[in-house]
XYZ file of C-alpha atoms in Angstrom:
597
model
C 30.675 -140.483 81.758
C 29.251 -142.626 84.278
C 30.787 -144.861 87.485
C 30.376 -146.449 90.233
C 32.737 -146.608 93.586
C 33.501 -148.643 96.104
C 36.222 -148.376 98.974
C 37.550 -150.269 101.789
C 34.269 -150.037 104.030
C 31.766 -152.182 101.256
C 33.221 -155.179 102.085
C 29.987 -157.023 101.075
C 29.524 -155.274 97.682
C 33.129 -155.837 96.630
C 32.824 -159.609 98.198
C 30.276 -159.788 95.545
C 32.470 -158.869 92.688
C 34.908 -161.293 94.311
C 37.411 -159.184 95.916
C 38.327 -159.856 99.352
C 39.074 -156.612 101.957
C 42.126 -157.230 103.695
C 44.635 -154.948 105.813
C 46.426 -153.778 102.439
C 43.365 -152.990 100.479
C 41.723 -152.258 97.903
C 41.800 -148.508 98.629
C 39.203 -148.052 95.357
C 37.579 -150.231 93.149
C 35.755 -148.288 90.141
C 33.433 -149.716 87.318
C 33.223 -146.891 84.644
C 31.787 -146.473 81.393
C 30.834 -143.832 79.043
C 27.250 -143.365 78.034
C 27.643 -140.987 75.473
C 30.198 -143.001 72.598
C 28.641 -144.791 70.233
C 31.262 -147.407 70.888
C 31.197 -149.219 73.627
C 33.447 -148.268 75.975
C 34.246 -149.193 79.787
C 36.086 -151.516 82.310
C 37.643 -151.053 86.152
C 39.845 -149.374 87.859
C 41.337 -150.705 91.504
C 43.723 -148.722 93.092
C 44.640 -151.409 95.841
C 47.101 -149.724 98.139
C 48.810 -145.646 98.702
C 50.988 -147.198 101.735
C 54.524 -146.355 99.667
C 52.743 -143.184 98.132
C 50.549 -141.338 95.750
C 50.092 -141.731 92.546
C 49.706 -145.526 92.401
C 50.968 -147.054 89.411
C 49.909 -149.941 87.025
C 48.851 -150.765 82.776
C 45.973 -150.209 81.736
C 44.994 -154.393 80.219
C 42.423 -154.907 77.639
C 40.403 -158.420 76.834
C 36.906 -159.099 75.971
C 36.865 -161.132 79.424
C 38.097 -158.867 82.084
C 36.462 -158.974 85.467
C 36.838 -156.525 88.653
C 38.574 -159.153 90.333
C 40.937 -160.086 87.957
C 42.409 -156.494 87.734
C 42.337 -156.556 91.672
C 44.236 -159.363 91.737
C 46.804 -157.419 88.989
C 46.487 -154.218 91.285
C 47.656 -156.162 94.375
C 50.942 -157.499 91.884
C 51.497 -153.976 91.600
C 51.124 -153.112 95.498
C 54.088 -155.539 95.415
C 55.828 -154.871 93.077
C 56.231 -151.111 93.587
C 56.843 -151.930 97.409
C 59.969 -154.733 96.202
C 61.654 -152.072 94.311
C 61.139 -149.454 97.170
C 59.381 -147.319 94.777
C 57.142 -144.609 96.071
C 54.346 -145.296 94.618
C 50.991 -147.181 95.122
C 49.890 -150.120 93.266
C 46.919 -150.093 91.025
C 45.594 -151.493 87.539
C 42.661 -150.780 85.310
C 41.098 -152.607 81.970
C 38.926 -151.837 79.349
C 36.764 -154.498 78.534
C 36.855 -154.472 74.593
C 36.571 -156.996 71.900
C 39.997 -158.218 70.919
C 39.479 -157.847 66.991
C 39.070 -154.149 66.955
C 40.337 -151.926 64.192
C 42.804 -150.004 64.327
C 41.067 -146.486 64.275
C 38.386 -147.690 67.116
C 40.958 -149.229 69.749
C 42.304 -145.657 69.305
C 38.883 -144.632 69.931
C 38.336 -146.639 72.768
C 41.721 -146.003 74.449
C 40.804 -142.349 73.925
C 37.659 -142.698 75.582
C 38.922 -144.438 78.776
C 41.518 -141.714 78.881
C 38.810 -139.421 79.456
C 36.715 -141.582 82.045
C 39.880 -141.849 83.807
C 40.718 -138.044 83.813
C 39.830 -137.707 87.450
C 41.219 -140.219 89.245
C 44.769 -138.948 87.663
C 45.668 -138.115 91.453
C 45.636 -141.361 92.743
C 45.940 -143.633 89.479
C 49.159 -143.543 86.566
C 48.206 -145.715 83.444
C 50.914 -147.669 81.709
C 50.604 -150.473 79.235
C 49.986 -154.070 79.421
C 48.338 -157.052 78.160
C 46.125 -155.053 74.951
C 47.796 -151.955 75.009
C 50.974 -150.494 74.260
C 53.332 -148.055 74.155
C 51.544 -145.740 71.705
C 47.997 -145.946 73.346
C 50.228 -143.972 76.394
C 50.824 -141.615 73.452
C 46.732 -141.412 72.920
C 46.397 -141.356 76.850
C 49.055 -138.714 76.939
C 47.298 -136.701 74.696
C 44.169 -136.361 76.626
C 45.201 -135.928 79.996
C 48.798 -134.876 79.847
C 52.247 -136.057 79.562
C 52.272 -136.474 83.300
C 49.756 -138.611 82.797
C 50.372 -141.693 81.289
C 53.502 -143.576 81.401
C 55.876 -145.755 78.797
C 55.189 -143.282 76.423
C 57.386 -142.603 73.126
C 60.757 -141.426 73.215
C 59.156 -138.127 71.372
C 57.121 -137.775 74.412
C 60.079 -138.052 77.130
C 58.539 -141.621 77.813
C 61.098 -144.863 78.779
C 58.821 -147.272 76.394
C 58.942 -150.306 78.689
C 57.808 -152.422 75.517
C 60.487 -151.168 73.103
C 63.277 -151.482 75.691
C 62.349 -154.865 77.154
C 62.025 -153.510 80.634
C 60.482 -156.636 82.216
C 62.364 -159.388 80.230
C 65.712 -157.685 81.375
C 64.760 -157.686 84.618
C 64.496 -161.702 84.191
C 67.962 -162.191 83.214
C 69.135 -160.165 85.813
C 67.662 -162.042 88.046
C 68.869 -165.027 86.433
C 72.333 -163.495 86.777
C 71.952 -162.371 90.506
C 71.223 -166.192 91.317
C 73.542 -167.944 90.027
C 75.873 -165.770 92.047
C 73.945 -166.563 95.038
C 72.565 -170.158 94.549
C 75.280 -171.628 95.977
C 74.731 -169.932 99.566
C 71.619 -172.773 99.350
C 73.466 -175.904 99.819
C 72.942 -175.901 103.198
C 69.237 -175.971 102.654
C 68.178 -179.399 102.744
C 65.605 -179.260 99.736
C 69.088 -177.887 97.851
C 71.780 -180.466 99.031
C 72.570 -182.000 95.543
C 72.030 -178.875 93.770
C 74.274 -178.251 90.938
C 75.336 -174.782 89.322
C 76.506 -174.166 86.402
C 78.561 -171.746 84.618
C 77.171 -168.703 82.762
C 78.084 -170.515 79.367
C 76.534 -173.757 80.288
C 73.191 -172.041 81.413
C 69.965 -173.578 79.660
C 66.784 -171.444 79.685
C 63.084 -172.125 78.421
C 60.713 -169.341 77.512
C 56.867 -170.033 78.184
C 55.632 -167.004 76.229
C 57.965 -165.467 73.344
C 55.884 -162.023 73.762
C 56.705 -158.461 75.111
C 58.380 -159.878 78.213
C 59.612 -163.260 76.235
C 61.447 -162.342 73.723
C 63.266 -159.227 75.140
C 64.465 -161.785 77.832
C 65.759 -163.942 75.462
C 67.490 -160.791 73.365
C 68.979 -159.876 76.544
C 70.065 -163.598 77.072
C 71.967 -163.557 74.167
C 73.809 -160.155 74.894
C 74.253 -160.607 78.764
C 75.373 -164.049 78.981
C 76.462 -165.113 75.197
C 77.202 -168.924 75.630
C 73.872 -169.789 77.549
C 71.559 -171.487 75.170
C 67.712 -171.332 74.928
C 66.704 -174.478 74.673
C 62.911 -173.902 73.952
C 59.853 -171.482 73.415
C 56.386 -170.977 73.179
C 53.773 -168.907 72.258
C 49.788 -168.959 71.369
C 50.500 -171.821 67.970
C 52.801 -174.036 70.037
C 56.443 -174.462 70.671
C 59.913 -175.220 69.495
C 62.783 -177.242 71.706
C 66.076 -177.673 70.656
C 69.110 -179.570 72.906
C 71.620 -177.736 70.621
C 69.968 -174.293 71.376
C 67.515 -171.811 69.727
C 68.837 -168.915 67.559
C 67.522 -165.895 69.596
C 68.522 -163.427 66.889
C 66.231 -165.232 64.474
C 63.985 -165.557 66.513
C 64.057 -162.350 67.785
C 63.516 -160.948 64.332
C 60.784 -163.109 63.280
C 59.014 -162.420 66.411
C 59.388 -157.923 65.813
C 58.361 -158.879 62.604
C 54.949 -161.553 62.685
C 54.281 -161.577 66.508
C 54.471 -165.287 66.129
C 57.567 -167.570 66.110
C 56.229 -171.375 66.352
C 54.540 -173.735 64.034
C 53.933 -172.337 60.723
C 57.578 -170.342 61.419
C 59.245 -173.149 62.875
C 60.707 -175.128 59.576
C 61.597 -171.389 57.679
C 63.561 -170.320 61.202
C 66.140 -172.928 61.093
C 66.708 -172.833 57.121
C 70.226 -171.166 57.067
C 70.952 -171.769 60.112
C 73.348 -173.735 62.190
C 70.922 -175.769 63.660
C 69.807 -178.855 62.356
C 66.598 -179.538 60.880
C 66.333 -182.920 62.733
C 67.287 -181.695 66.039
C 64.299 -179.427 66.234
C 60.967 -180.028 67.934
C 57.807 -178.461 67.202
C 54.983 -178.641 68.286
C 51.444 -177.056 67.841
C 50.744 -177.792 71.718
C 51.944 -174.885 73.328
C 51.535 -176.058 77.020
C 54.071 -179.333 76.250
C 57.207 -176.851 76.199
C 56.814 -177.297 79.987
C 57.364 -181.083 79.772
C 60.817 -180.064 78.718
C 63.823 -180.036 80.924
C 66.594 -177.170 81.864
C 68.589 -174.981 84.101
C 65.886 -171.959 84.033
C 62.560 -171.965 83.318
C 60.974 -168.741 82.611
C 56.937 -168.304 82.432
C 56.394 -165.044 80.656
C 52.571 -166.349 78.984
C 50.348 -164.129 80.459
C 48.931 -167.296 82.293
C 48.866 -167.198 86.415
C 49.055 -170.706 86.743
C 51.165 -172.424 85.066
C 52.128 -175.112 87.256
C 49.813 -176.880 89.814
C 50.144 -180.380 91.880
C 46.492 -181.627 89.864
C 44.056 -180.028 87.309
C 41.831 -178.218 89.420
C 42.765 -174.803 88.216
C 43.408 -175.563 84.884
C 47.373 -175.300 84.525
C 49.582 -174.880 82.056
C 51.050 -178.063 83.453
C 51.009 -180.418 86.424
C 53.953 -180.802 88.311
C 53.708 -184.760 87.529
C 54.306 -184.370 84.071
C 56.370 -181.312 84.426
C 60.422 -181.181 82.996
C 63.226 -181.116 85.562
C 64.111 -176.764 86.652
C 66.551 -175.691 88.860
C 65.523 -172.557 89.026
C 62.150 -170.937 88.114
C 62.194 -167.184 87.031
C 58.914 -165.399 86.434
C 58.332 -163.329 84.169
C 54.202 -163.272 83.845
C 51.903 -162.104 86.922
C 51.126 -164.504 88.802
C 50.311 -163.257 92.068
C 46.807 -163.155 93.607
C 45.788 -162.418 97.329
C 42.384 -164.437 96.553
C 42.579 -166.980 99.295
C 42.356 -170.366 97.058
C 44.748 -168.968 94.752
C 47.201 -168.175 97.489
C 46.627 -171.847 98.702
C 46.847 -173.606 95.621
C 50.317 -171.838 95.130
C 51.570 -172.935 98.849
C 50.602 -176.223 97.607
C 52.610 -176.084 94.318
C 55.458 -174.695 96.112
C 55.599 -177.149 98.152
C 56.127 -179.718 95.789
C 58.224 -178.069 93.871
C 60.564 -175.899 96.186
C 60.671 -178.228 98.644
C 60.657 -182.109 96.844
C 61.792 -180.986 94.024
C 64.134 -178.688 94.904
C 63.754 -175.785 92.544
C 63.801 -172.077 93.694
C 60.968 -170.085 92.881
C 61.752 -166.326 92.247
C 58.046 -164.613 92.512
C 56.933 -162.334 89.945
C 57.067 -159.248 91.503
C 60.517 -159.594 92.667
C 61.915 -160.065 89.064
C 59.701 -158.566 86.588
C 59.773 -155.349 87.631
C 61.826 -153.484 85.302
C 58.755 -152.019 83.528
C 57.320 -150.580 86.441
C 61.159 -148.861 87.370
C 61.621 -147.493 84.150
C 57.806 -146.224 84.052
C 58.337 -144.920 87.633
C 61.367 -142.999 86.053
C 58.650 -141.326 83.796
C 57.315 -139.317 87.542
C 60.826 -139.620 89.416
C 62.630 -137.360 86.975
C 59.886 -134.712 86.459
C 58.769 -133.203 83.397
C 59.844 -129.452 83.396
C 57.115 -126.594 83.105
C 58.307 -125.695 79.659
C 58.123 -129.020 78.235
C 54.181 -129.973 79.021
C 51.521 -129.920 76.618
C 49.806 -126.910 77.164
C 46.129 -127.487 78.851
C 44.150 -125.905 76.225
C 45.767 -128.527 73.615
C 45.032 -131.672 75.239
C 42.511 -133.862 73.191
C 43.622 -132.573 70.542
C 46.415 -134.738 68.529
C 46.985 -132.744 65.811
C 47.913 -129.187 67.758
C 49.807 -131.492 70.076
C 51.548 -133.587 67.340
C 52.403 -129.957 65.803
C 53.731 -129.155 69.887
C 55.466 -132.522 70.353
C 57.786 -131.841 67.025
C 58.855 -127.930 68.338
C 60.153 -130.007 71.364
C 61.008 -133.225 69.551
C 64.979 -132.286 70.953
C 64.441 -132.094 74.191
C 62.023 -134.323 74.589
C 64.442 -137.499 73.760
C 67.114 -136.077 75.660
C 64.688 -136.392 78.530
C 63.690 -139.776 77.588
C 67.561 -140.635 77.300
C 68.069 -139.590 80.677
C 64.896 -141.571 82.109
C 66.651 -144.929 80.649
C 69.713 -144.744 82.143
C 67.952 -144.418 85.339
C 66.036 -147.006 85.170
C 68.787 -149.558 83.927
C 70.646 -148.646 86.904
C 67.729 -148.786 89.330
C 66.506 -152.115 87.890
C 69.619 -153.857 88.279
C 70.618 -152.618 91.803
C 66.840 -153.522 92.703
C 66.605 -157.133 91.406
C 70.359 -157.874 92.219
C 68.902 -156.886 95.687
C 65.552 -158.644 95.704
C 67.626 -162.063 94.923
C 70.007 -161.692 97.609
C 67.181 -161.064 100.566
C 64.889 -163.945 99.105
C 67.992 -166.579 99.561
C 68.806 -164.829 102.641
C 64.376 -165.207 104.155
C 64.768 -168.963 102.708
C 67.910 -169.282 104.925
C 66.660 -168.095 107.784
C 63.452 -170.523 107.978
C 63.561 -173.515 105.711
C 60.001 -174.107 106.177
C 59.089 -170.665 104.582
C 58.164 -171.220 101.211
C 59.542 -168.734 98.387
C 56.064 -167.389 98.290
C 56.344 -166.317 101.418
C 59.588 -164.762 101.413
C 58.384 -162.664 98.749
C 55.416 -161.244 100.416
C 57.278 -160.460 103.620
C 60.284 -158.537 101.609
C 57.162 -156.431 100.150
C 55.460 -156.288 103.162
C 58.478 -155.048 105.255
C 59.214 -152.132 102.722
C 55.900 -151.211 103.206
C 55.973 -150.826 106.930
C 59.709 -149.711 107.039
C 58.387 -146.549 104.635
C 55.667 -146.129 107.152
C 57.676 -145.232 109.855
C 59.603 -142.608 108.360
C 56.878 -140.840 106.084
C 55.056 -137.122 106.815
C 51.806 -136.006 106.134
C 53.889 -134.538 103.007
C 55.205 -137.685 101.686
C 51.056 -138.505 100.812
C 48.979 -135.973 100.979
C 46.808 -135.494 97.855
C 45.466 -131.961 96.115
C 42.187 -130.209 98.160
C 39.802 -128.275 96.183
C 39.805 -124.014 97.136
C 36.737 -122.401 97.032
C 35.988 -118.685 98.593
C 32.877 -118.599 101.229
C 31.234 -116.950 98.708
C 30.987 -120.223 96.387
C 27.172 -120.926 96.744
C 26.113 -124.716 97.465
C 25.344 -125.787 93.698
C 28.511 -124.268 92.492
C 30.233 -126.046 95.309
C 28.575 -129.636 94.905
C 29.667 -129.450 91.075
C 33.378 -128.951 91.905
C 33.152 -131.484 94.301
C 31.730 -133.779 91.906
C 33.988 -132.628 89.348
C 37.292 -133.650 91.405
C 36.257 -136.999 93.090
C 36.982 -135.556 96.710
C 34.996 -135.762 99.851
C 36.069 -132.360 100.892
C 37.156 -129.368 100.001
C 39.054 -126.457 102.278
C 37.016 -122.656 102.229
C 39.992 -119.921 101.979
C 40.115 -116.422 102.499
C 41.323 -113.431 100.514
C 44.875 -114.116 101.513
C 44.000 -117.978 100.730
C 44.090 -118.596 104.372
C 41.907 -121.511 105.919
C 38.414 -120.287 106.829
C 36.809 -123.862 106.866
C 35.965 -126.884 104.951
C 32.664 -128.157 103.607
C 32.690 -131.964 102.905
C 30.196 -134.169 101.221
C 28.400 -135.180 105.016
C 27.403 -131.188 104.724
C 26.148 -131.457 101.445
C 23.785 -134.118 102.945
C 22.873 -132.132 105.607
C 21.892 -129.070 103.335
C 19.784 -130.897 101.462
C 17.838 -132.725 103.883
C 17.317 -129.215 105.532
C 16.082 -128.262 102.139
C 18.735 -125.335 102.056
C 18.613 -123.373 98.897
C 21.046 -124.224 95.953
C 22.343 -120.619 95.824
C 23.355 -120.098 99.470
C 26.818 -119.333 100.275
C 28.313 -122.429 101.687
C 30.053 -119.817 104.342
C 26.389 -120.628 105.801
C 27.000 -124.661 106.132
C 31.061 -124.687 106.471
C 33.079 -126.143 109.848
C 34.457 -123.229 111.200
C 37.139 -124.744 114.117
C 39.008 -126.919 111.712
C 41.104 -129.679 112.702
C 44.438 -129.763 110.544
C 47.866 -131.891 110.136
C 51.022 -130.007 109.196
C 53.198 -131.383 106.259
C 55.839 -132.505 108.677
C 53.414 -134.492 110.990
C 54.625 -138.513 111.286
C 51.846 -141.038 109.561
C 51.530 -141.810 112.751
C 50.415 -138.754 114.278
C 47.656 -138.396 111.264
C 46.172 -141.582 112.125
C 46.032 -140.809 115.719
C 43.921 -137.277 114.483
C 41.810 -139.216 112.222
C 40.785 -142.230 114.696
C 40.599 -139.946 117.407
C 38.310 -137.096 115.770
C 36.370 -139.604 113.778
C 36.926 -138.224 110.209
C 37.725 -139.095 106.525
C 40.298 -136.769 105.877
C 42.189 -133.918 107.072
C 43.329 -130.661 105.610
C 47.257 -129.827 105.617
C 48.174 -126.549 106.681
C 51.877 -124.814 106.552
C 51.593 -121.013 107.438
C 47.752 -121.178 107.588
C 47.725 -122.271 104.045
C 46.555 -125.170 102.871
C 48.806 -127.445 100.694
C 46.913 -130.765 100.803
C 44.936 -133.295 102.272
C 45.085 -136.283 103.680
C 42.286 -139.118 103.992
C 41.190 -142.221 106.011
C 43.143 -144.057 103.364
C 45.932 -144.057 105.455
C 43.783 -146.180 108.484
C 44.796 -149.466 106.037
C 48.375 -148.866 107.276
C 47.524 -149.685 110.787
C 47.821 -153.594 110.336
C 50.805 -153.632 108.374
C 53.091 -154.416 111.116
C 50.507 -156.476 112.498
C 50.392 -158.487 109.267
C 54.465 -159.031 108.839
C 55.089 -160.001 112.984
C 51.896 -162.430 111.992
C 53.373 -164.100 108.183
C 55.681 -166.869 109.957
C 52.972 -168.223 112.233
C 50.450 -168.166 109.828
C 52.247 -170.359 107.437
């Protein structure tokens, strides 16, 4: 197992992978790989931001083409995201660069493996799926590192299977449903003076994407609002557009069944059915769907771009040749803080929101039902008695054997987990819509990009204000004074941590030793098997659990260090670390989002 780190401070190295530092992050970007497998086996991990809280939260995508940067730019969607539905949680993301035509038995293999290599950042970093995994590599992820460990897993694991349920294409339609309740409120926006609503059974919706997200938003189309008629979808062949209306069930079922629904489907979908033959289109140009016109249009492809005024980032479509929307719901990620991304979508906006007069409902306001019903996975806790016992994990057949002994209990838990997040994802999108009309209201020069951001932004530094030492504070390695220097520098290693507290007999603080001593020991040539009681800080500065962020970052600046041990009763619960110092220009960067743009 082999990586290499880089935080908030190598703003030159990451600039070189192409990630820009800014006041929300990245907290951690990590390239690992393990040098042992005979396959090959490695990717990133970014954890961007810990503002809301620890762990953060994010899939786990695997392509052939993944780069740092690209799962940065996915990590900061989750920042987002998780901050939009007041989740506490951080965002993060990680990918495993793999061929896409492996077989079955070595994507297991290689899932299994980056399980492992991300063991020890399971403090900071919860794996769910996305784009190249599913819900059943959280099972093989589960398996390794624990069922608190990986989230979406099966039902027979407790999990709320984001994938099965249609987590993020629900949260589409409710969006869709939230809107057309509050559209109206922007007639008096002058981009939205002609705007015209219509009724829930004259609602027309296009679907870039019939995938995961897709199709489950057009399944929930169908049972949420009945008389609303998908007009059009698309996937990797091409598309199909109909003015009478698609039949989702169909659809739906050739899509669980081959994955695909266009081209080679198209003709044998509409035998039998009540559409005609002759009023169907299809295509084998996938990107044309978007030449199409209709109430909604949904982009669930996992393309960022989609839409752009010209063809200098390679859209999906240009806005010249694009179909008439009212309203544009998204479904994919397309958020990225790169600076030319975030100004080519200010300039699409532009033409769009504002000429065009179509609203714009980002990303990671809308599609965030997976991420609430993973987050339900860590909000309802797994009890004691129903996680895998440690000496088990890694291996599937003992746990298999574990995981039916349980099986009961198990699915009640994962029952319980999906009502929650049904209710939590509609209260939190219903929400998200109102207070995006409500920012466009307030300044119709802000762009729905904009309004987005600061709704995320303002969570962030609204949580701030009211969170303890408690609320982030990660686990501290003990060790007795007795622990020599070797034994010490492994179990740092081991954890990840810069420092770890020394304890007594009644596990009272003594001291901490961090990695700065370890330095210092070995440039004074100190011998391995000393007792780091020799090397240790003695007058320890500490935070207590109930200390304001505030306070903590005033100890940190003001004493100079990293991190800080958290002691209640002269115990120590925690830690906290310079982490935290990113919070410091969150208010700075919400006062500063209106002028800017």
């Amino acid at each position: 197992m082999a990586s290499i780190e880089f935080g908030p401070l190598d703003v030159e190295q990451l600039a070189r992978l192409g990630i820009t530092v800014d006041a929300l992050g990245p907290f951690l970007v990590a390239c690992l790989w393990d040098e042992e497998s005979p396959l090959e086996i490695g990717g990133y991990l970014v954890v961007d931001n810990l503002a809301m809280g620890r762990p953060s939260m994010g899939g786990i995508r695997m392509l052939p083409d993944l780069t740092p940067a690209a799962i940065h730019n996915l990590a900061r969607g989750m920042t987002l995201k998780n901050a939009a539905a007041e989740l506490p949680f951080g965002g993060g993301k990680s990918g495993i660069v793999a061929a896409s035509d492996l077989s079955p038995s070595d994507h297991q293999d290689v899932v299994k493996g980056f399980a492992r290599l991300l063991r020890r950042y399971r403090d900071i970093y919860l794996p769910g799926p996305d784009v190249g995994t599913n819900d059943e590599d959280m099972r093989t992820v589960a398996i390794e590192n624990g069922l608190d460990c990986a989230l979406s897993k099966p039902a027979d694991m407790g999990g709320n299977r984001i994938d099965e349920l249609g987590a993020a294409g629900g949260g589409c339609i409710i969006a869709l449903e939230a809107l057309l309740h509050e559209m109206p409120r922007l007639r008096s926006h002058p981009s939205f003076t002609a705007l015209e609503i219509p009724s829930q059974d004259q609602v027309t919706v296009l679907i870039q994407g019939f995938g995961a997200v897709g199709a489950h938003a057009a399944r929930l189309l169908a049972e949420r609002m009945p008389a609303a008629k998908l007009l059009g979808a698309s996937d990797v062949q091409g598309y199909l557009f109909s003015p009478d209306g698609l039949p989702i069930p169909k659809l739906f079922a050739v899509w669980k069944d081959k994955g695909l629904v266009t081209l080679a489907l198209g003709q044998p979908l509409v035998s039998g059915t009540a559409v005609s033959r002759s009023s169907i289109k299809i295509s084998n140009a996938p990107d044309d769907l978007l030449r199409e016109s209709a109430f909604c249009l949904i982009p669930a492809a996992p393309v960022a771009n989609y839409l752009d005024v010209d063809n200098s980032s390679r859209p999906s479509m240009t806005v010249d040749r694009a179909g008439r929307w009212s309203v544009i719901i998204e479904g994919a990620n397309t958020y990225s803080p790169d600076p030319a991304r975030r100004q080519a979508r200010a300039r699409m906006e532009r033409s769009v929101y504002r000429q065009r007069g179509t609203l714009i409902a980002t990303d990671y306001l809308v599609n965030s039902g997976g991420v609430i019903f993973a987050a339900q996975e860590h909000v309802i806790r797994t009890p004691d008695d129903l996680r895998i016992p440690e000496e088990m994990l890694g291996d599937r057949r003992r746990v298999g054997a574990w995981l039916e002994d349980h099986a009961a209990a198990l699915n009640d838990l994962a029952e319980k987990r999906r009502l929650a997040g049904e209710a939590f994802r509609d209260q939190v999108i219903r929400r998200n819509m109102r207070e995006l009309v409500d920012l466009l209201l307030e300044d119709h020069d802000r762009l729905p990009c904009e309004a987005a951001e600061r709704i995320s932004v303002r969570r962030i530094a609204a949580g701030e204000s009211e969170r303890t030492a408690a609320d982030i504070m990660g686990e501290i390695p003990l060790v007795s004074a007795s622990t020599t220097l070797q034994q010490a520098a492994a179990l740092l290693v081991e954890c990840g941590c810069a420092m770890m507290a020394v304890v007594d007999e009644s596990k009272e603080l003594a001291g901490v030793i961090t990695d700065w001593d370890f330095v210092r020991a070995t440039a004074a040539k100190t011998p391995p098997e000393t007792p780091i009681e020799s090397i240790m800080t003695r007058q320890v500065v500490t935070a207590a659990p109930g200390d304001s962020l505030l306070e903590v970052l005033r100890l940190l600046e003001h004493h100079g260090f990293s991190a800080l041990p958290v002691v209640e009763g002269g115990r120590v619960v925690g830690v906290v670390s310079s982490d935290l110092l990113a919070t410091r220009s969150l208010t700075r960067l919400l006062q500063g989002q209106s002028a800017e743009h």
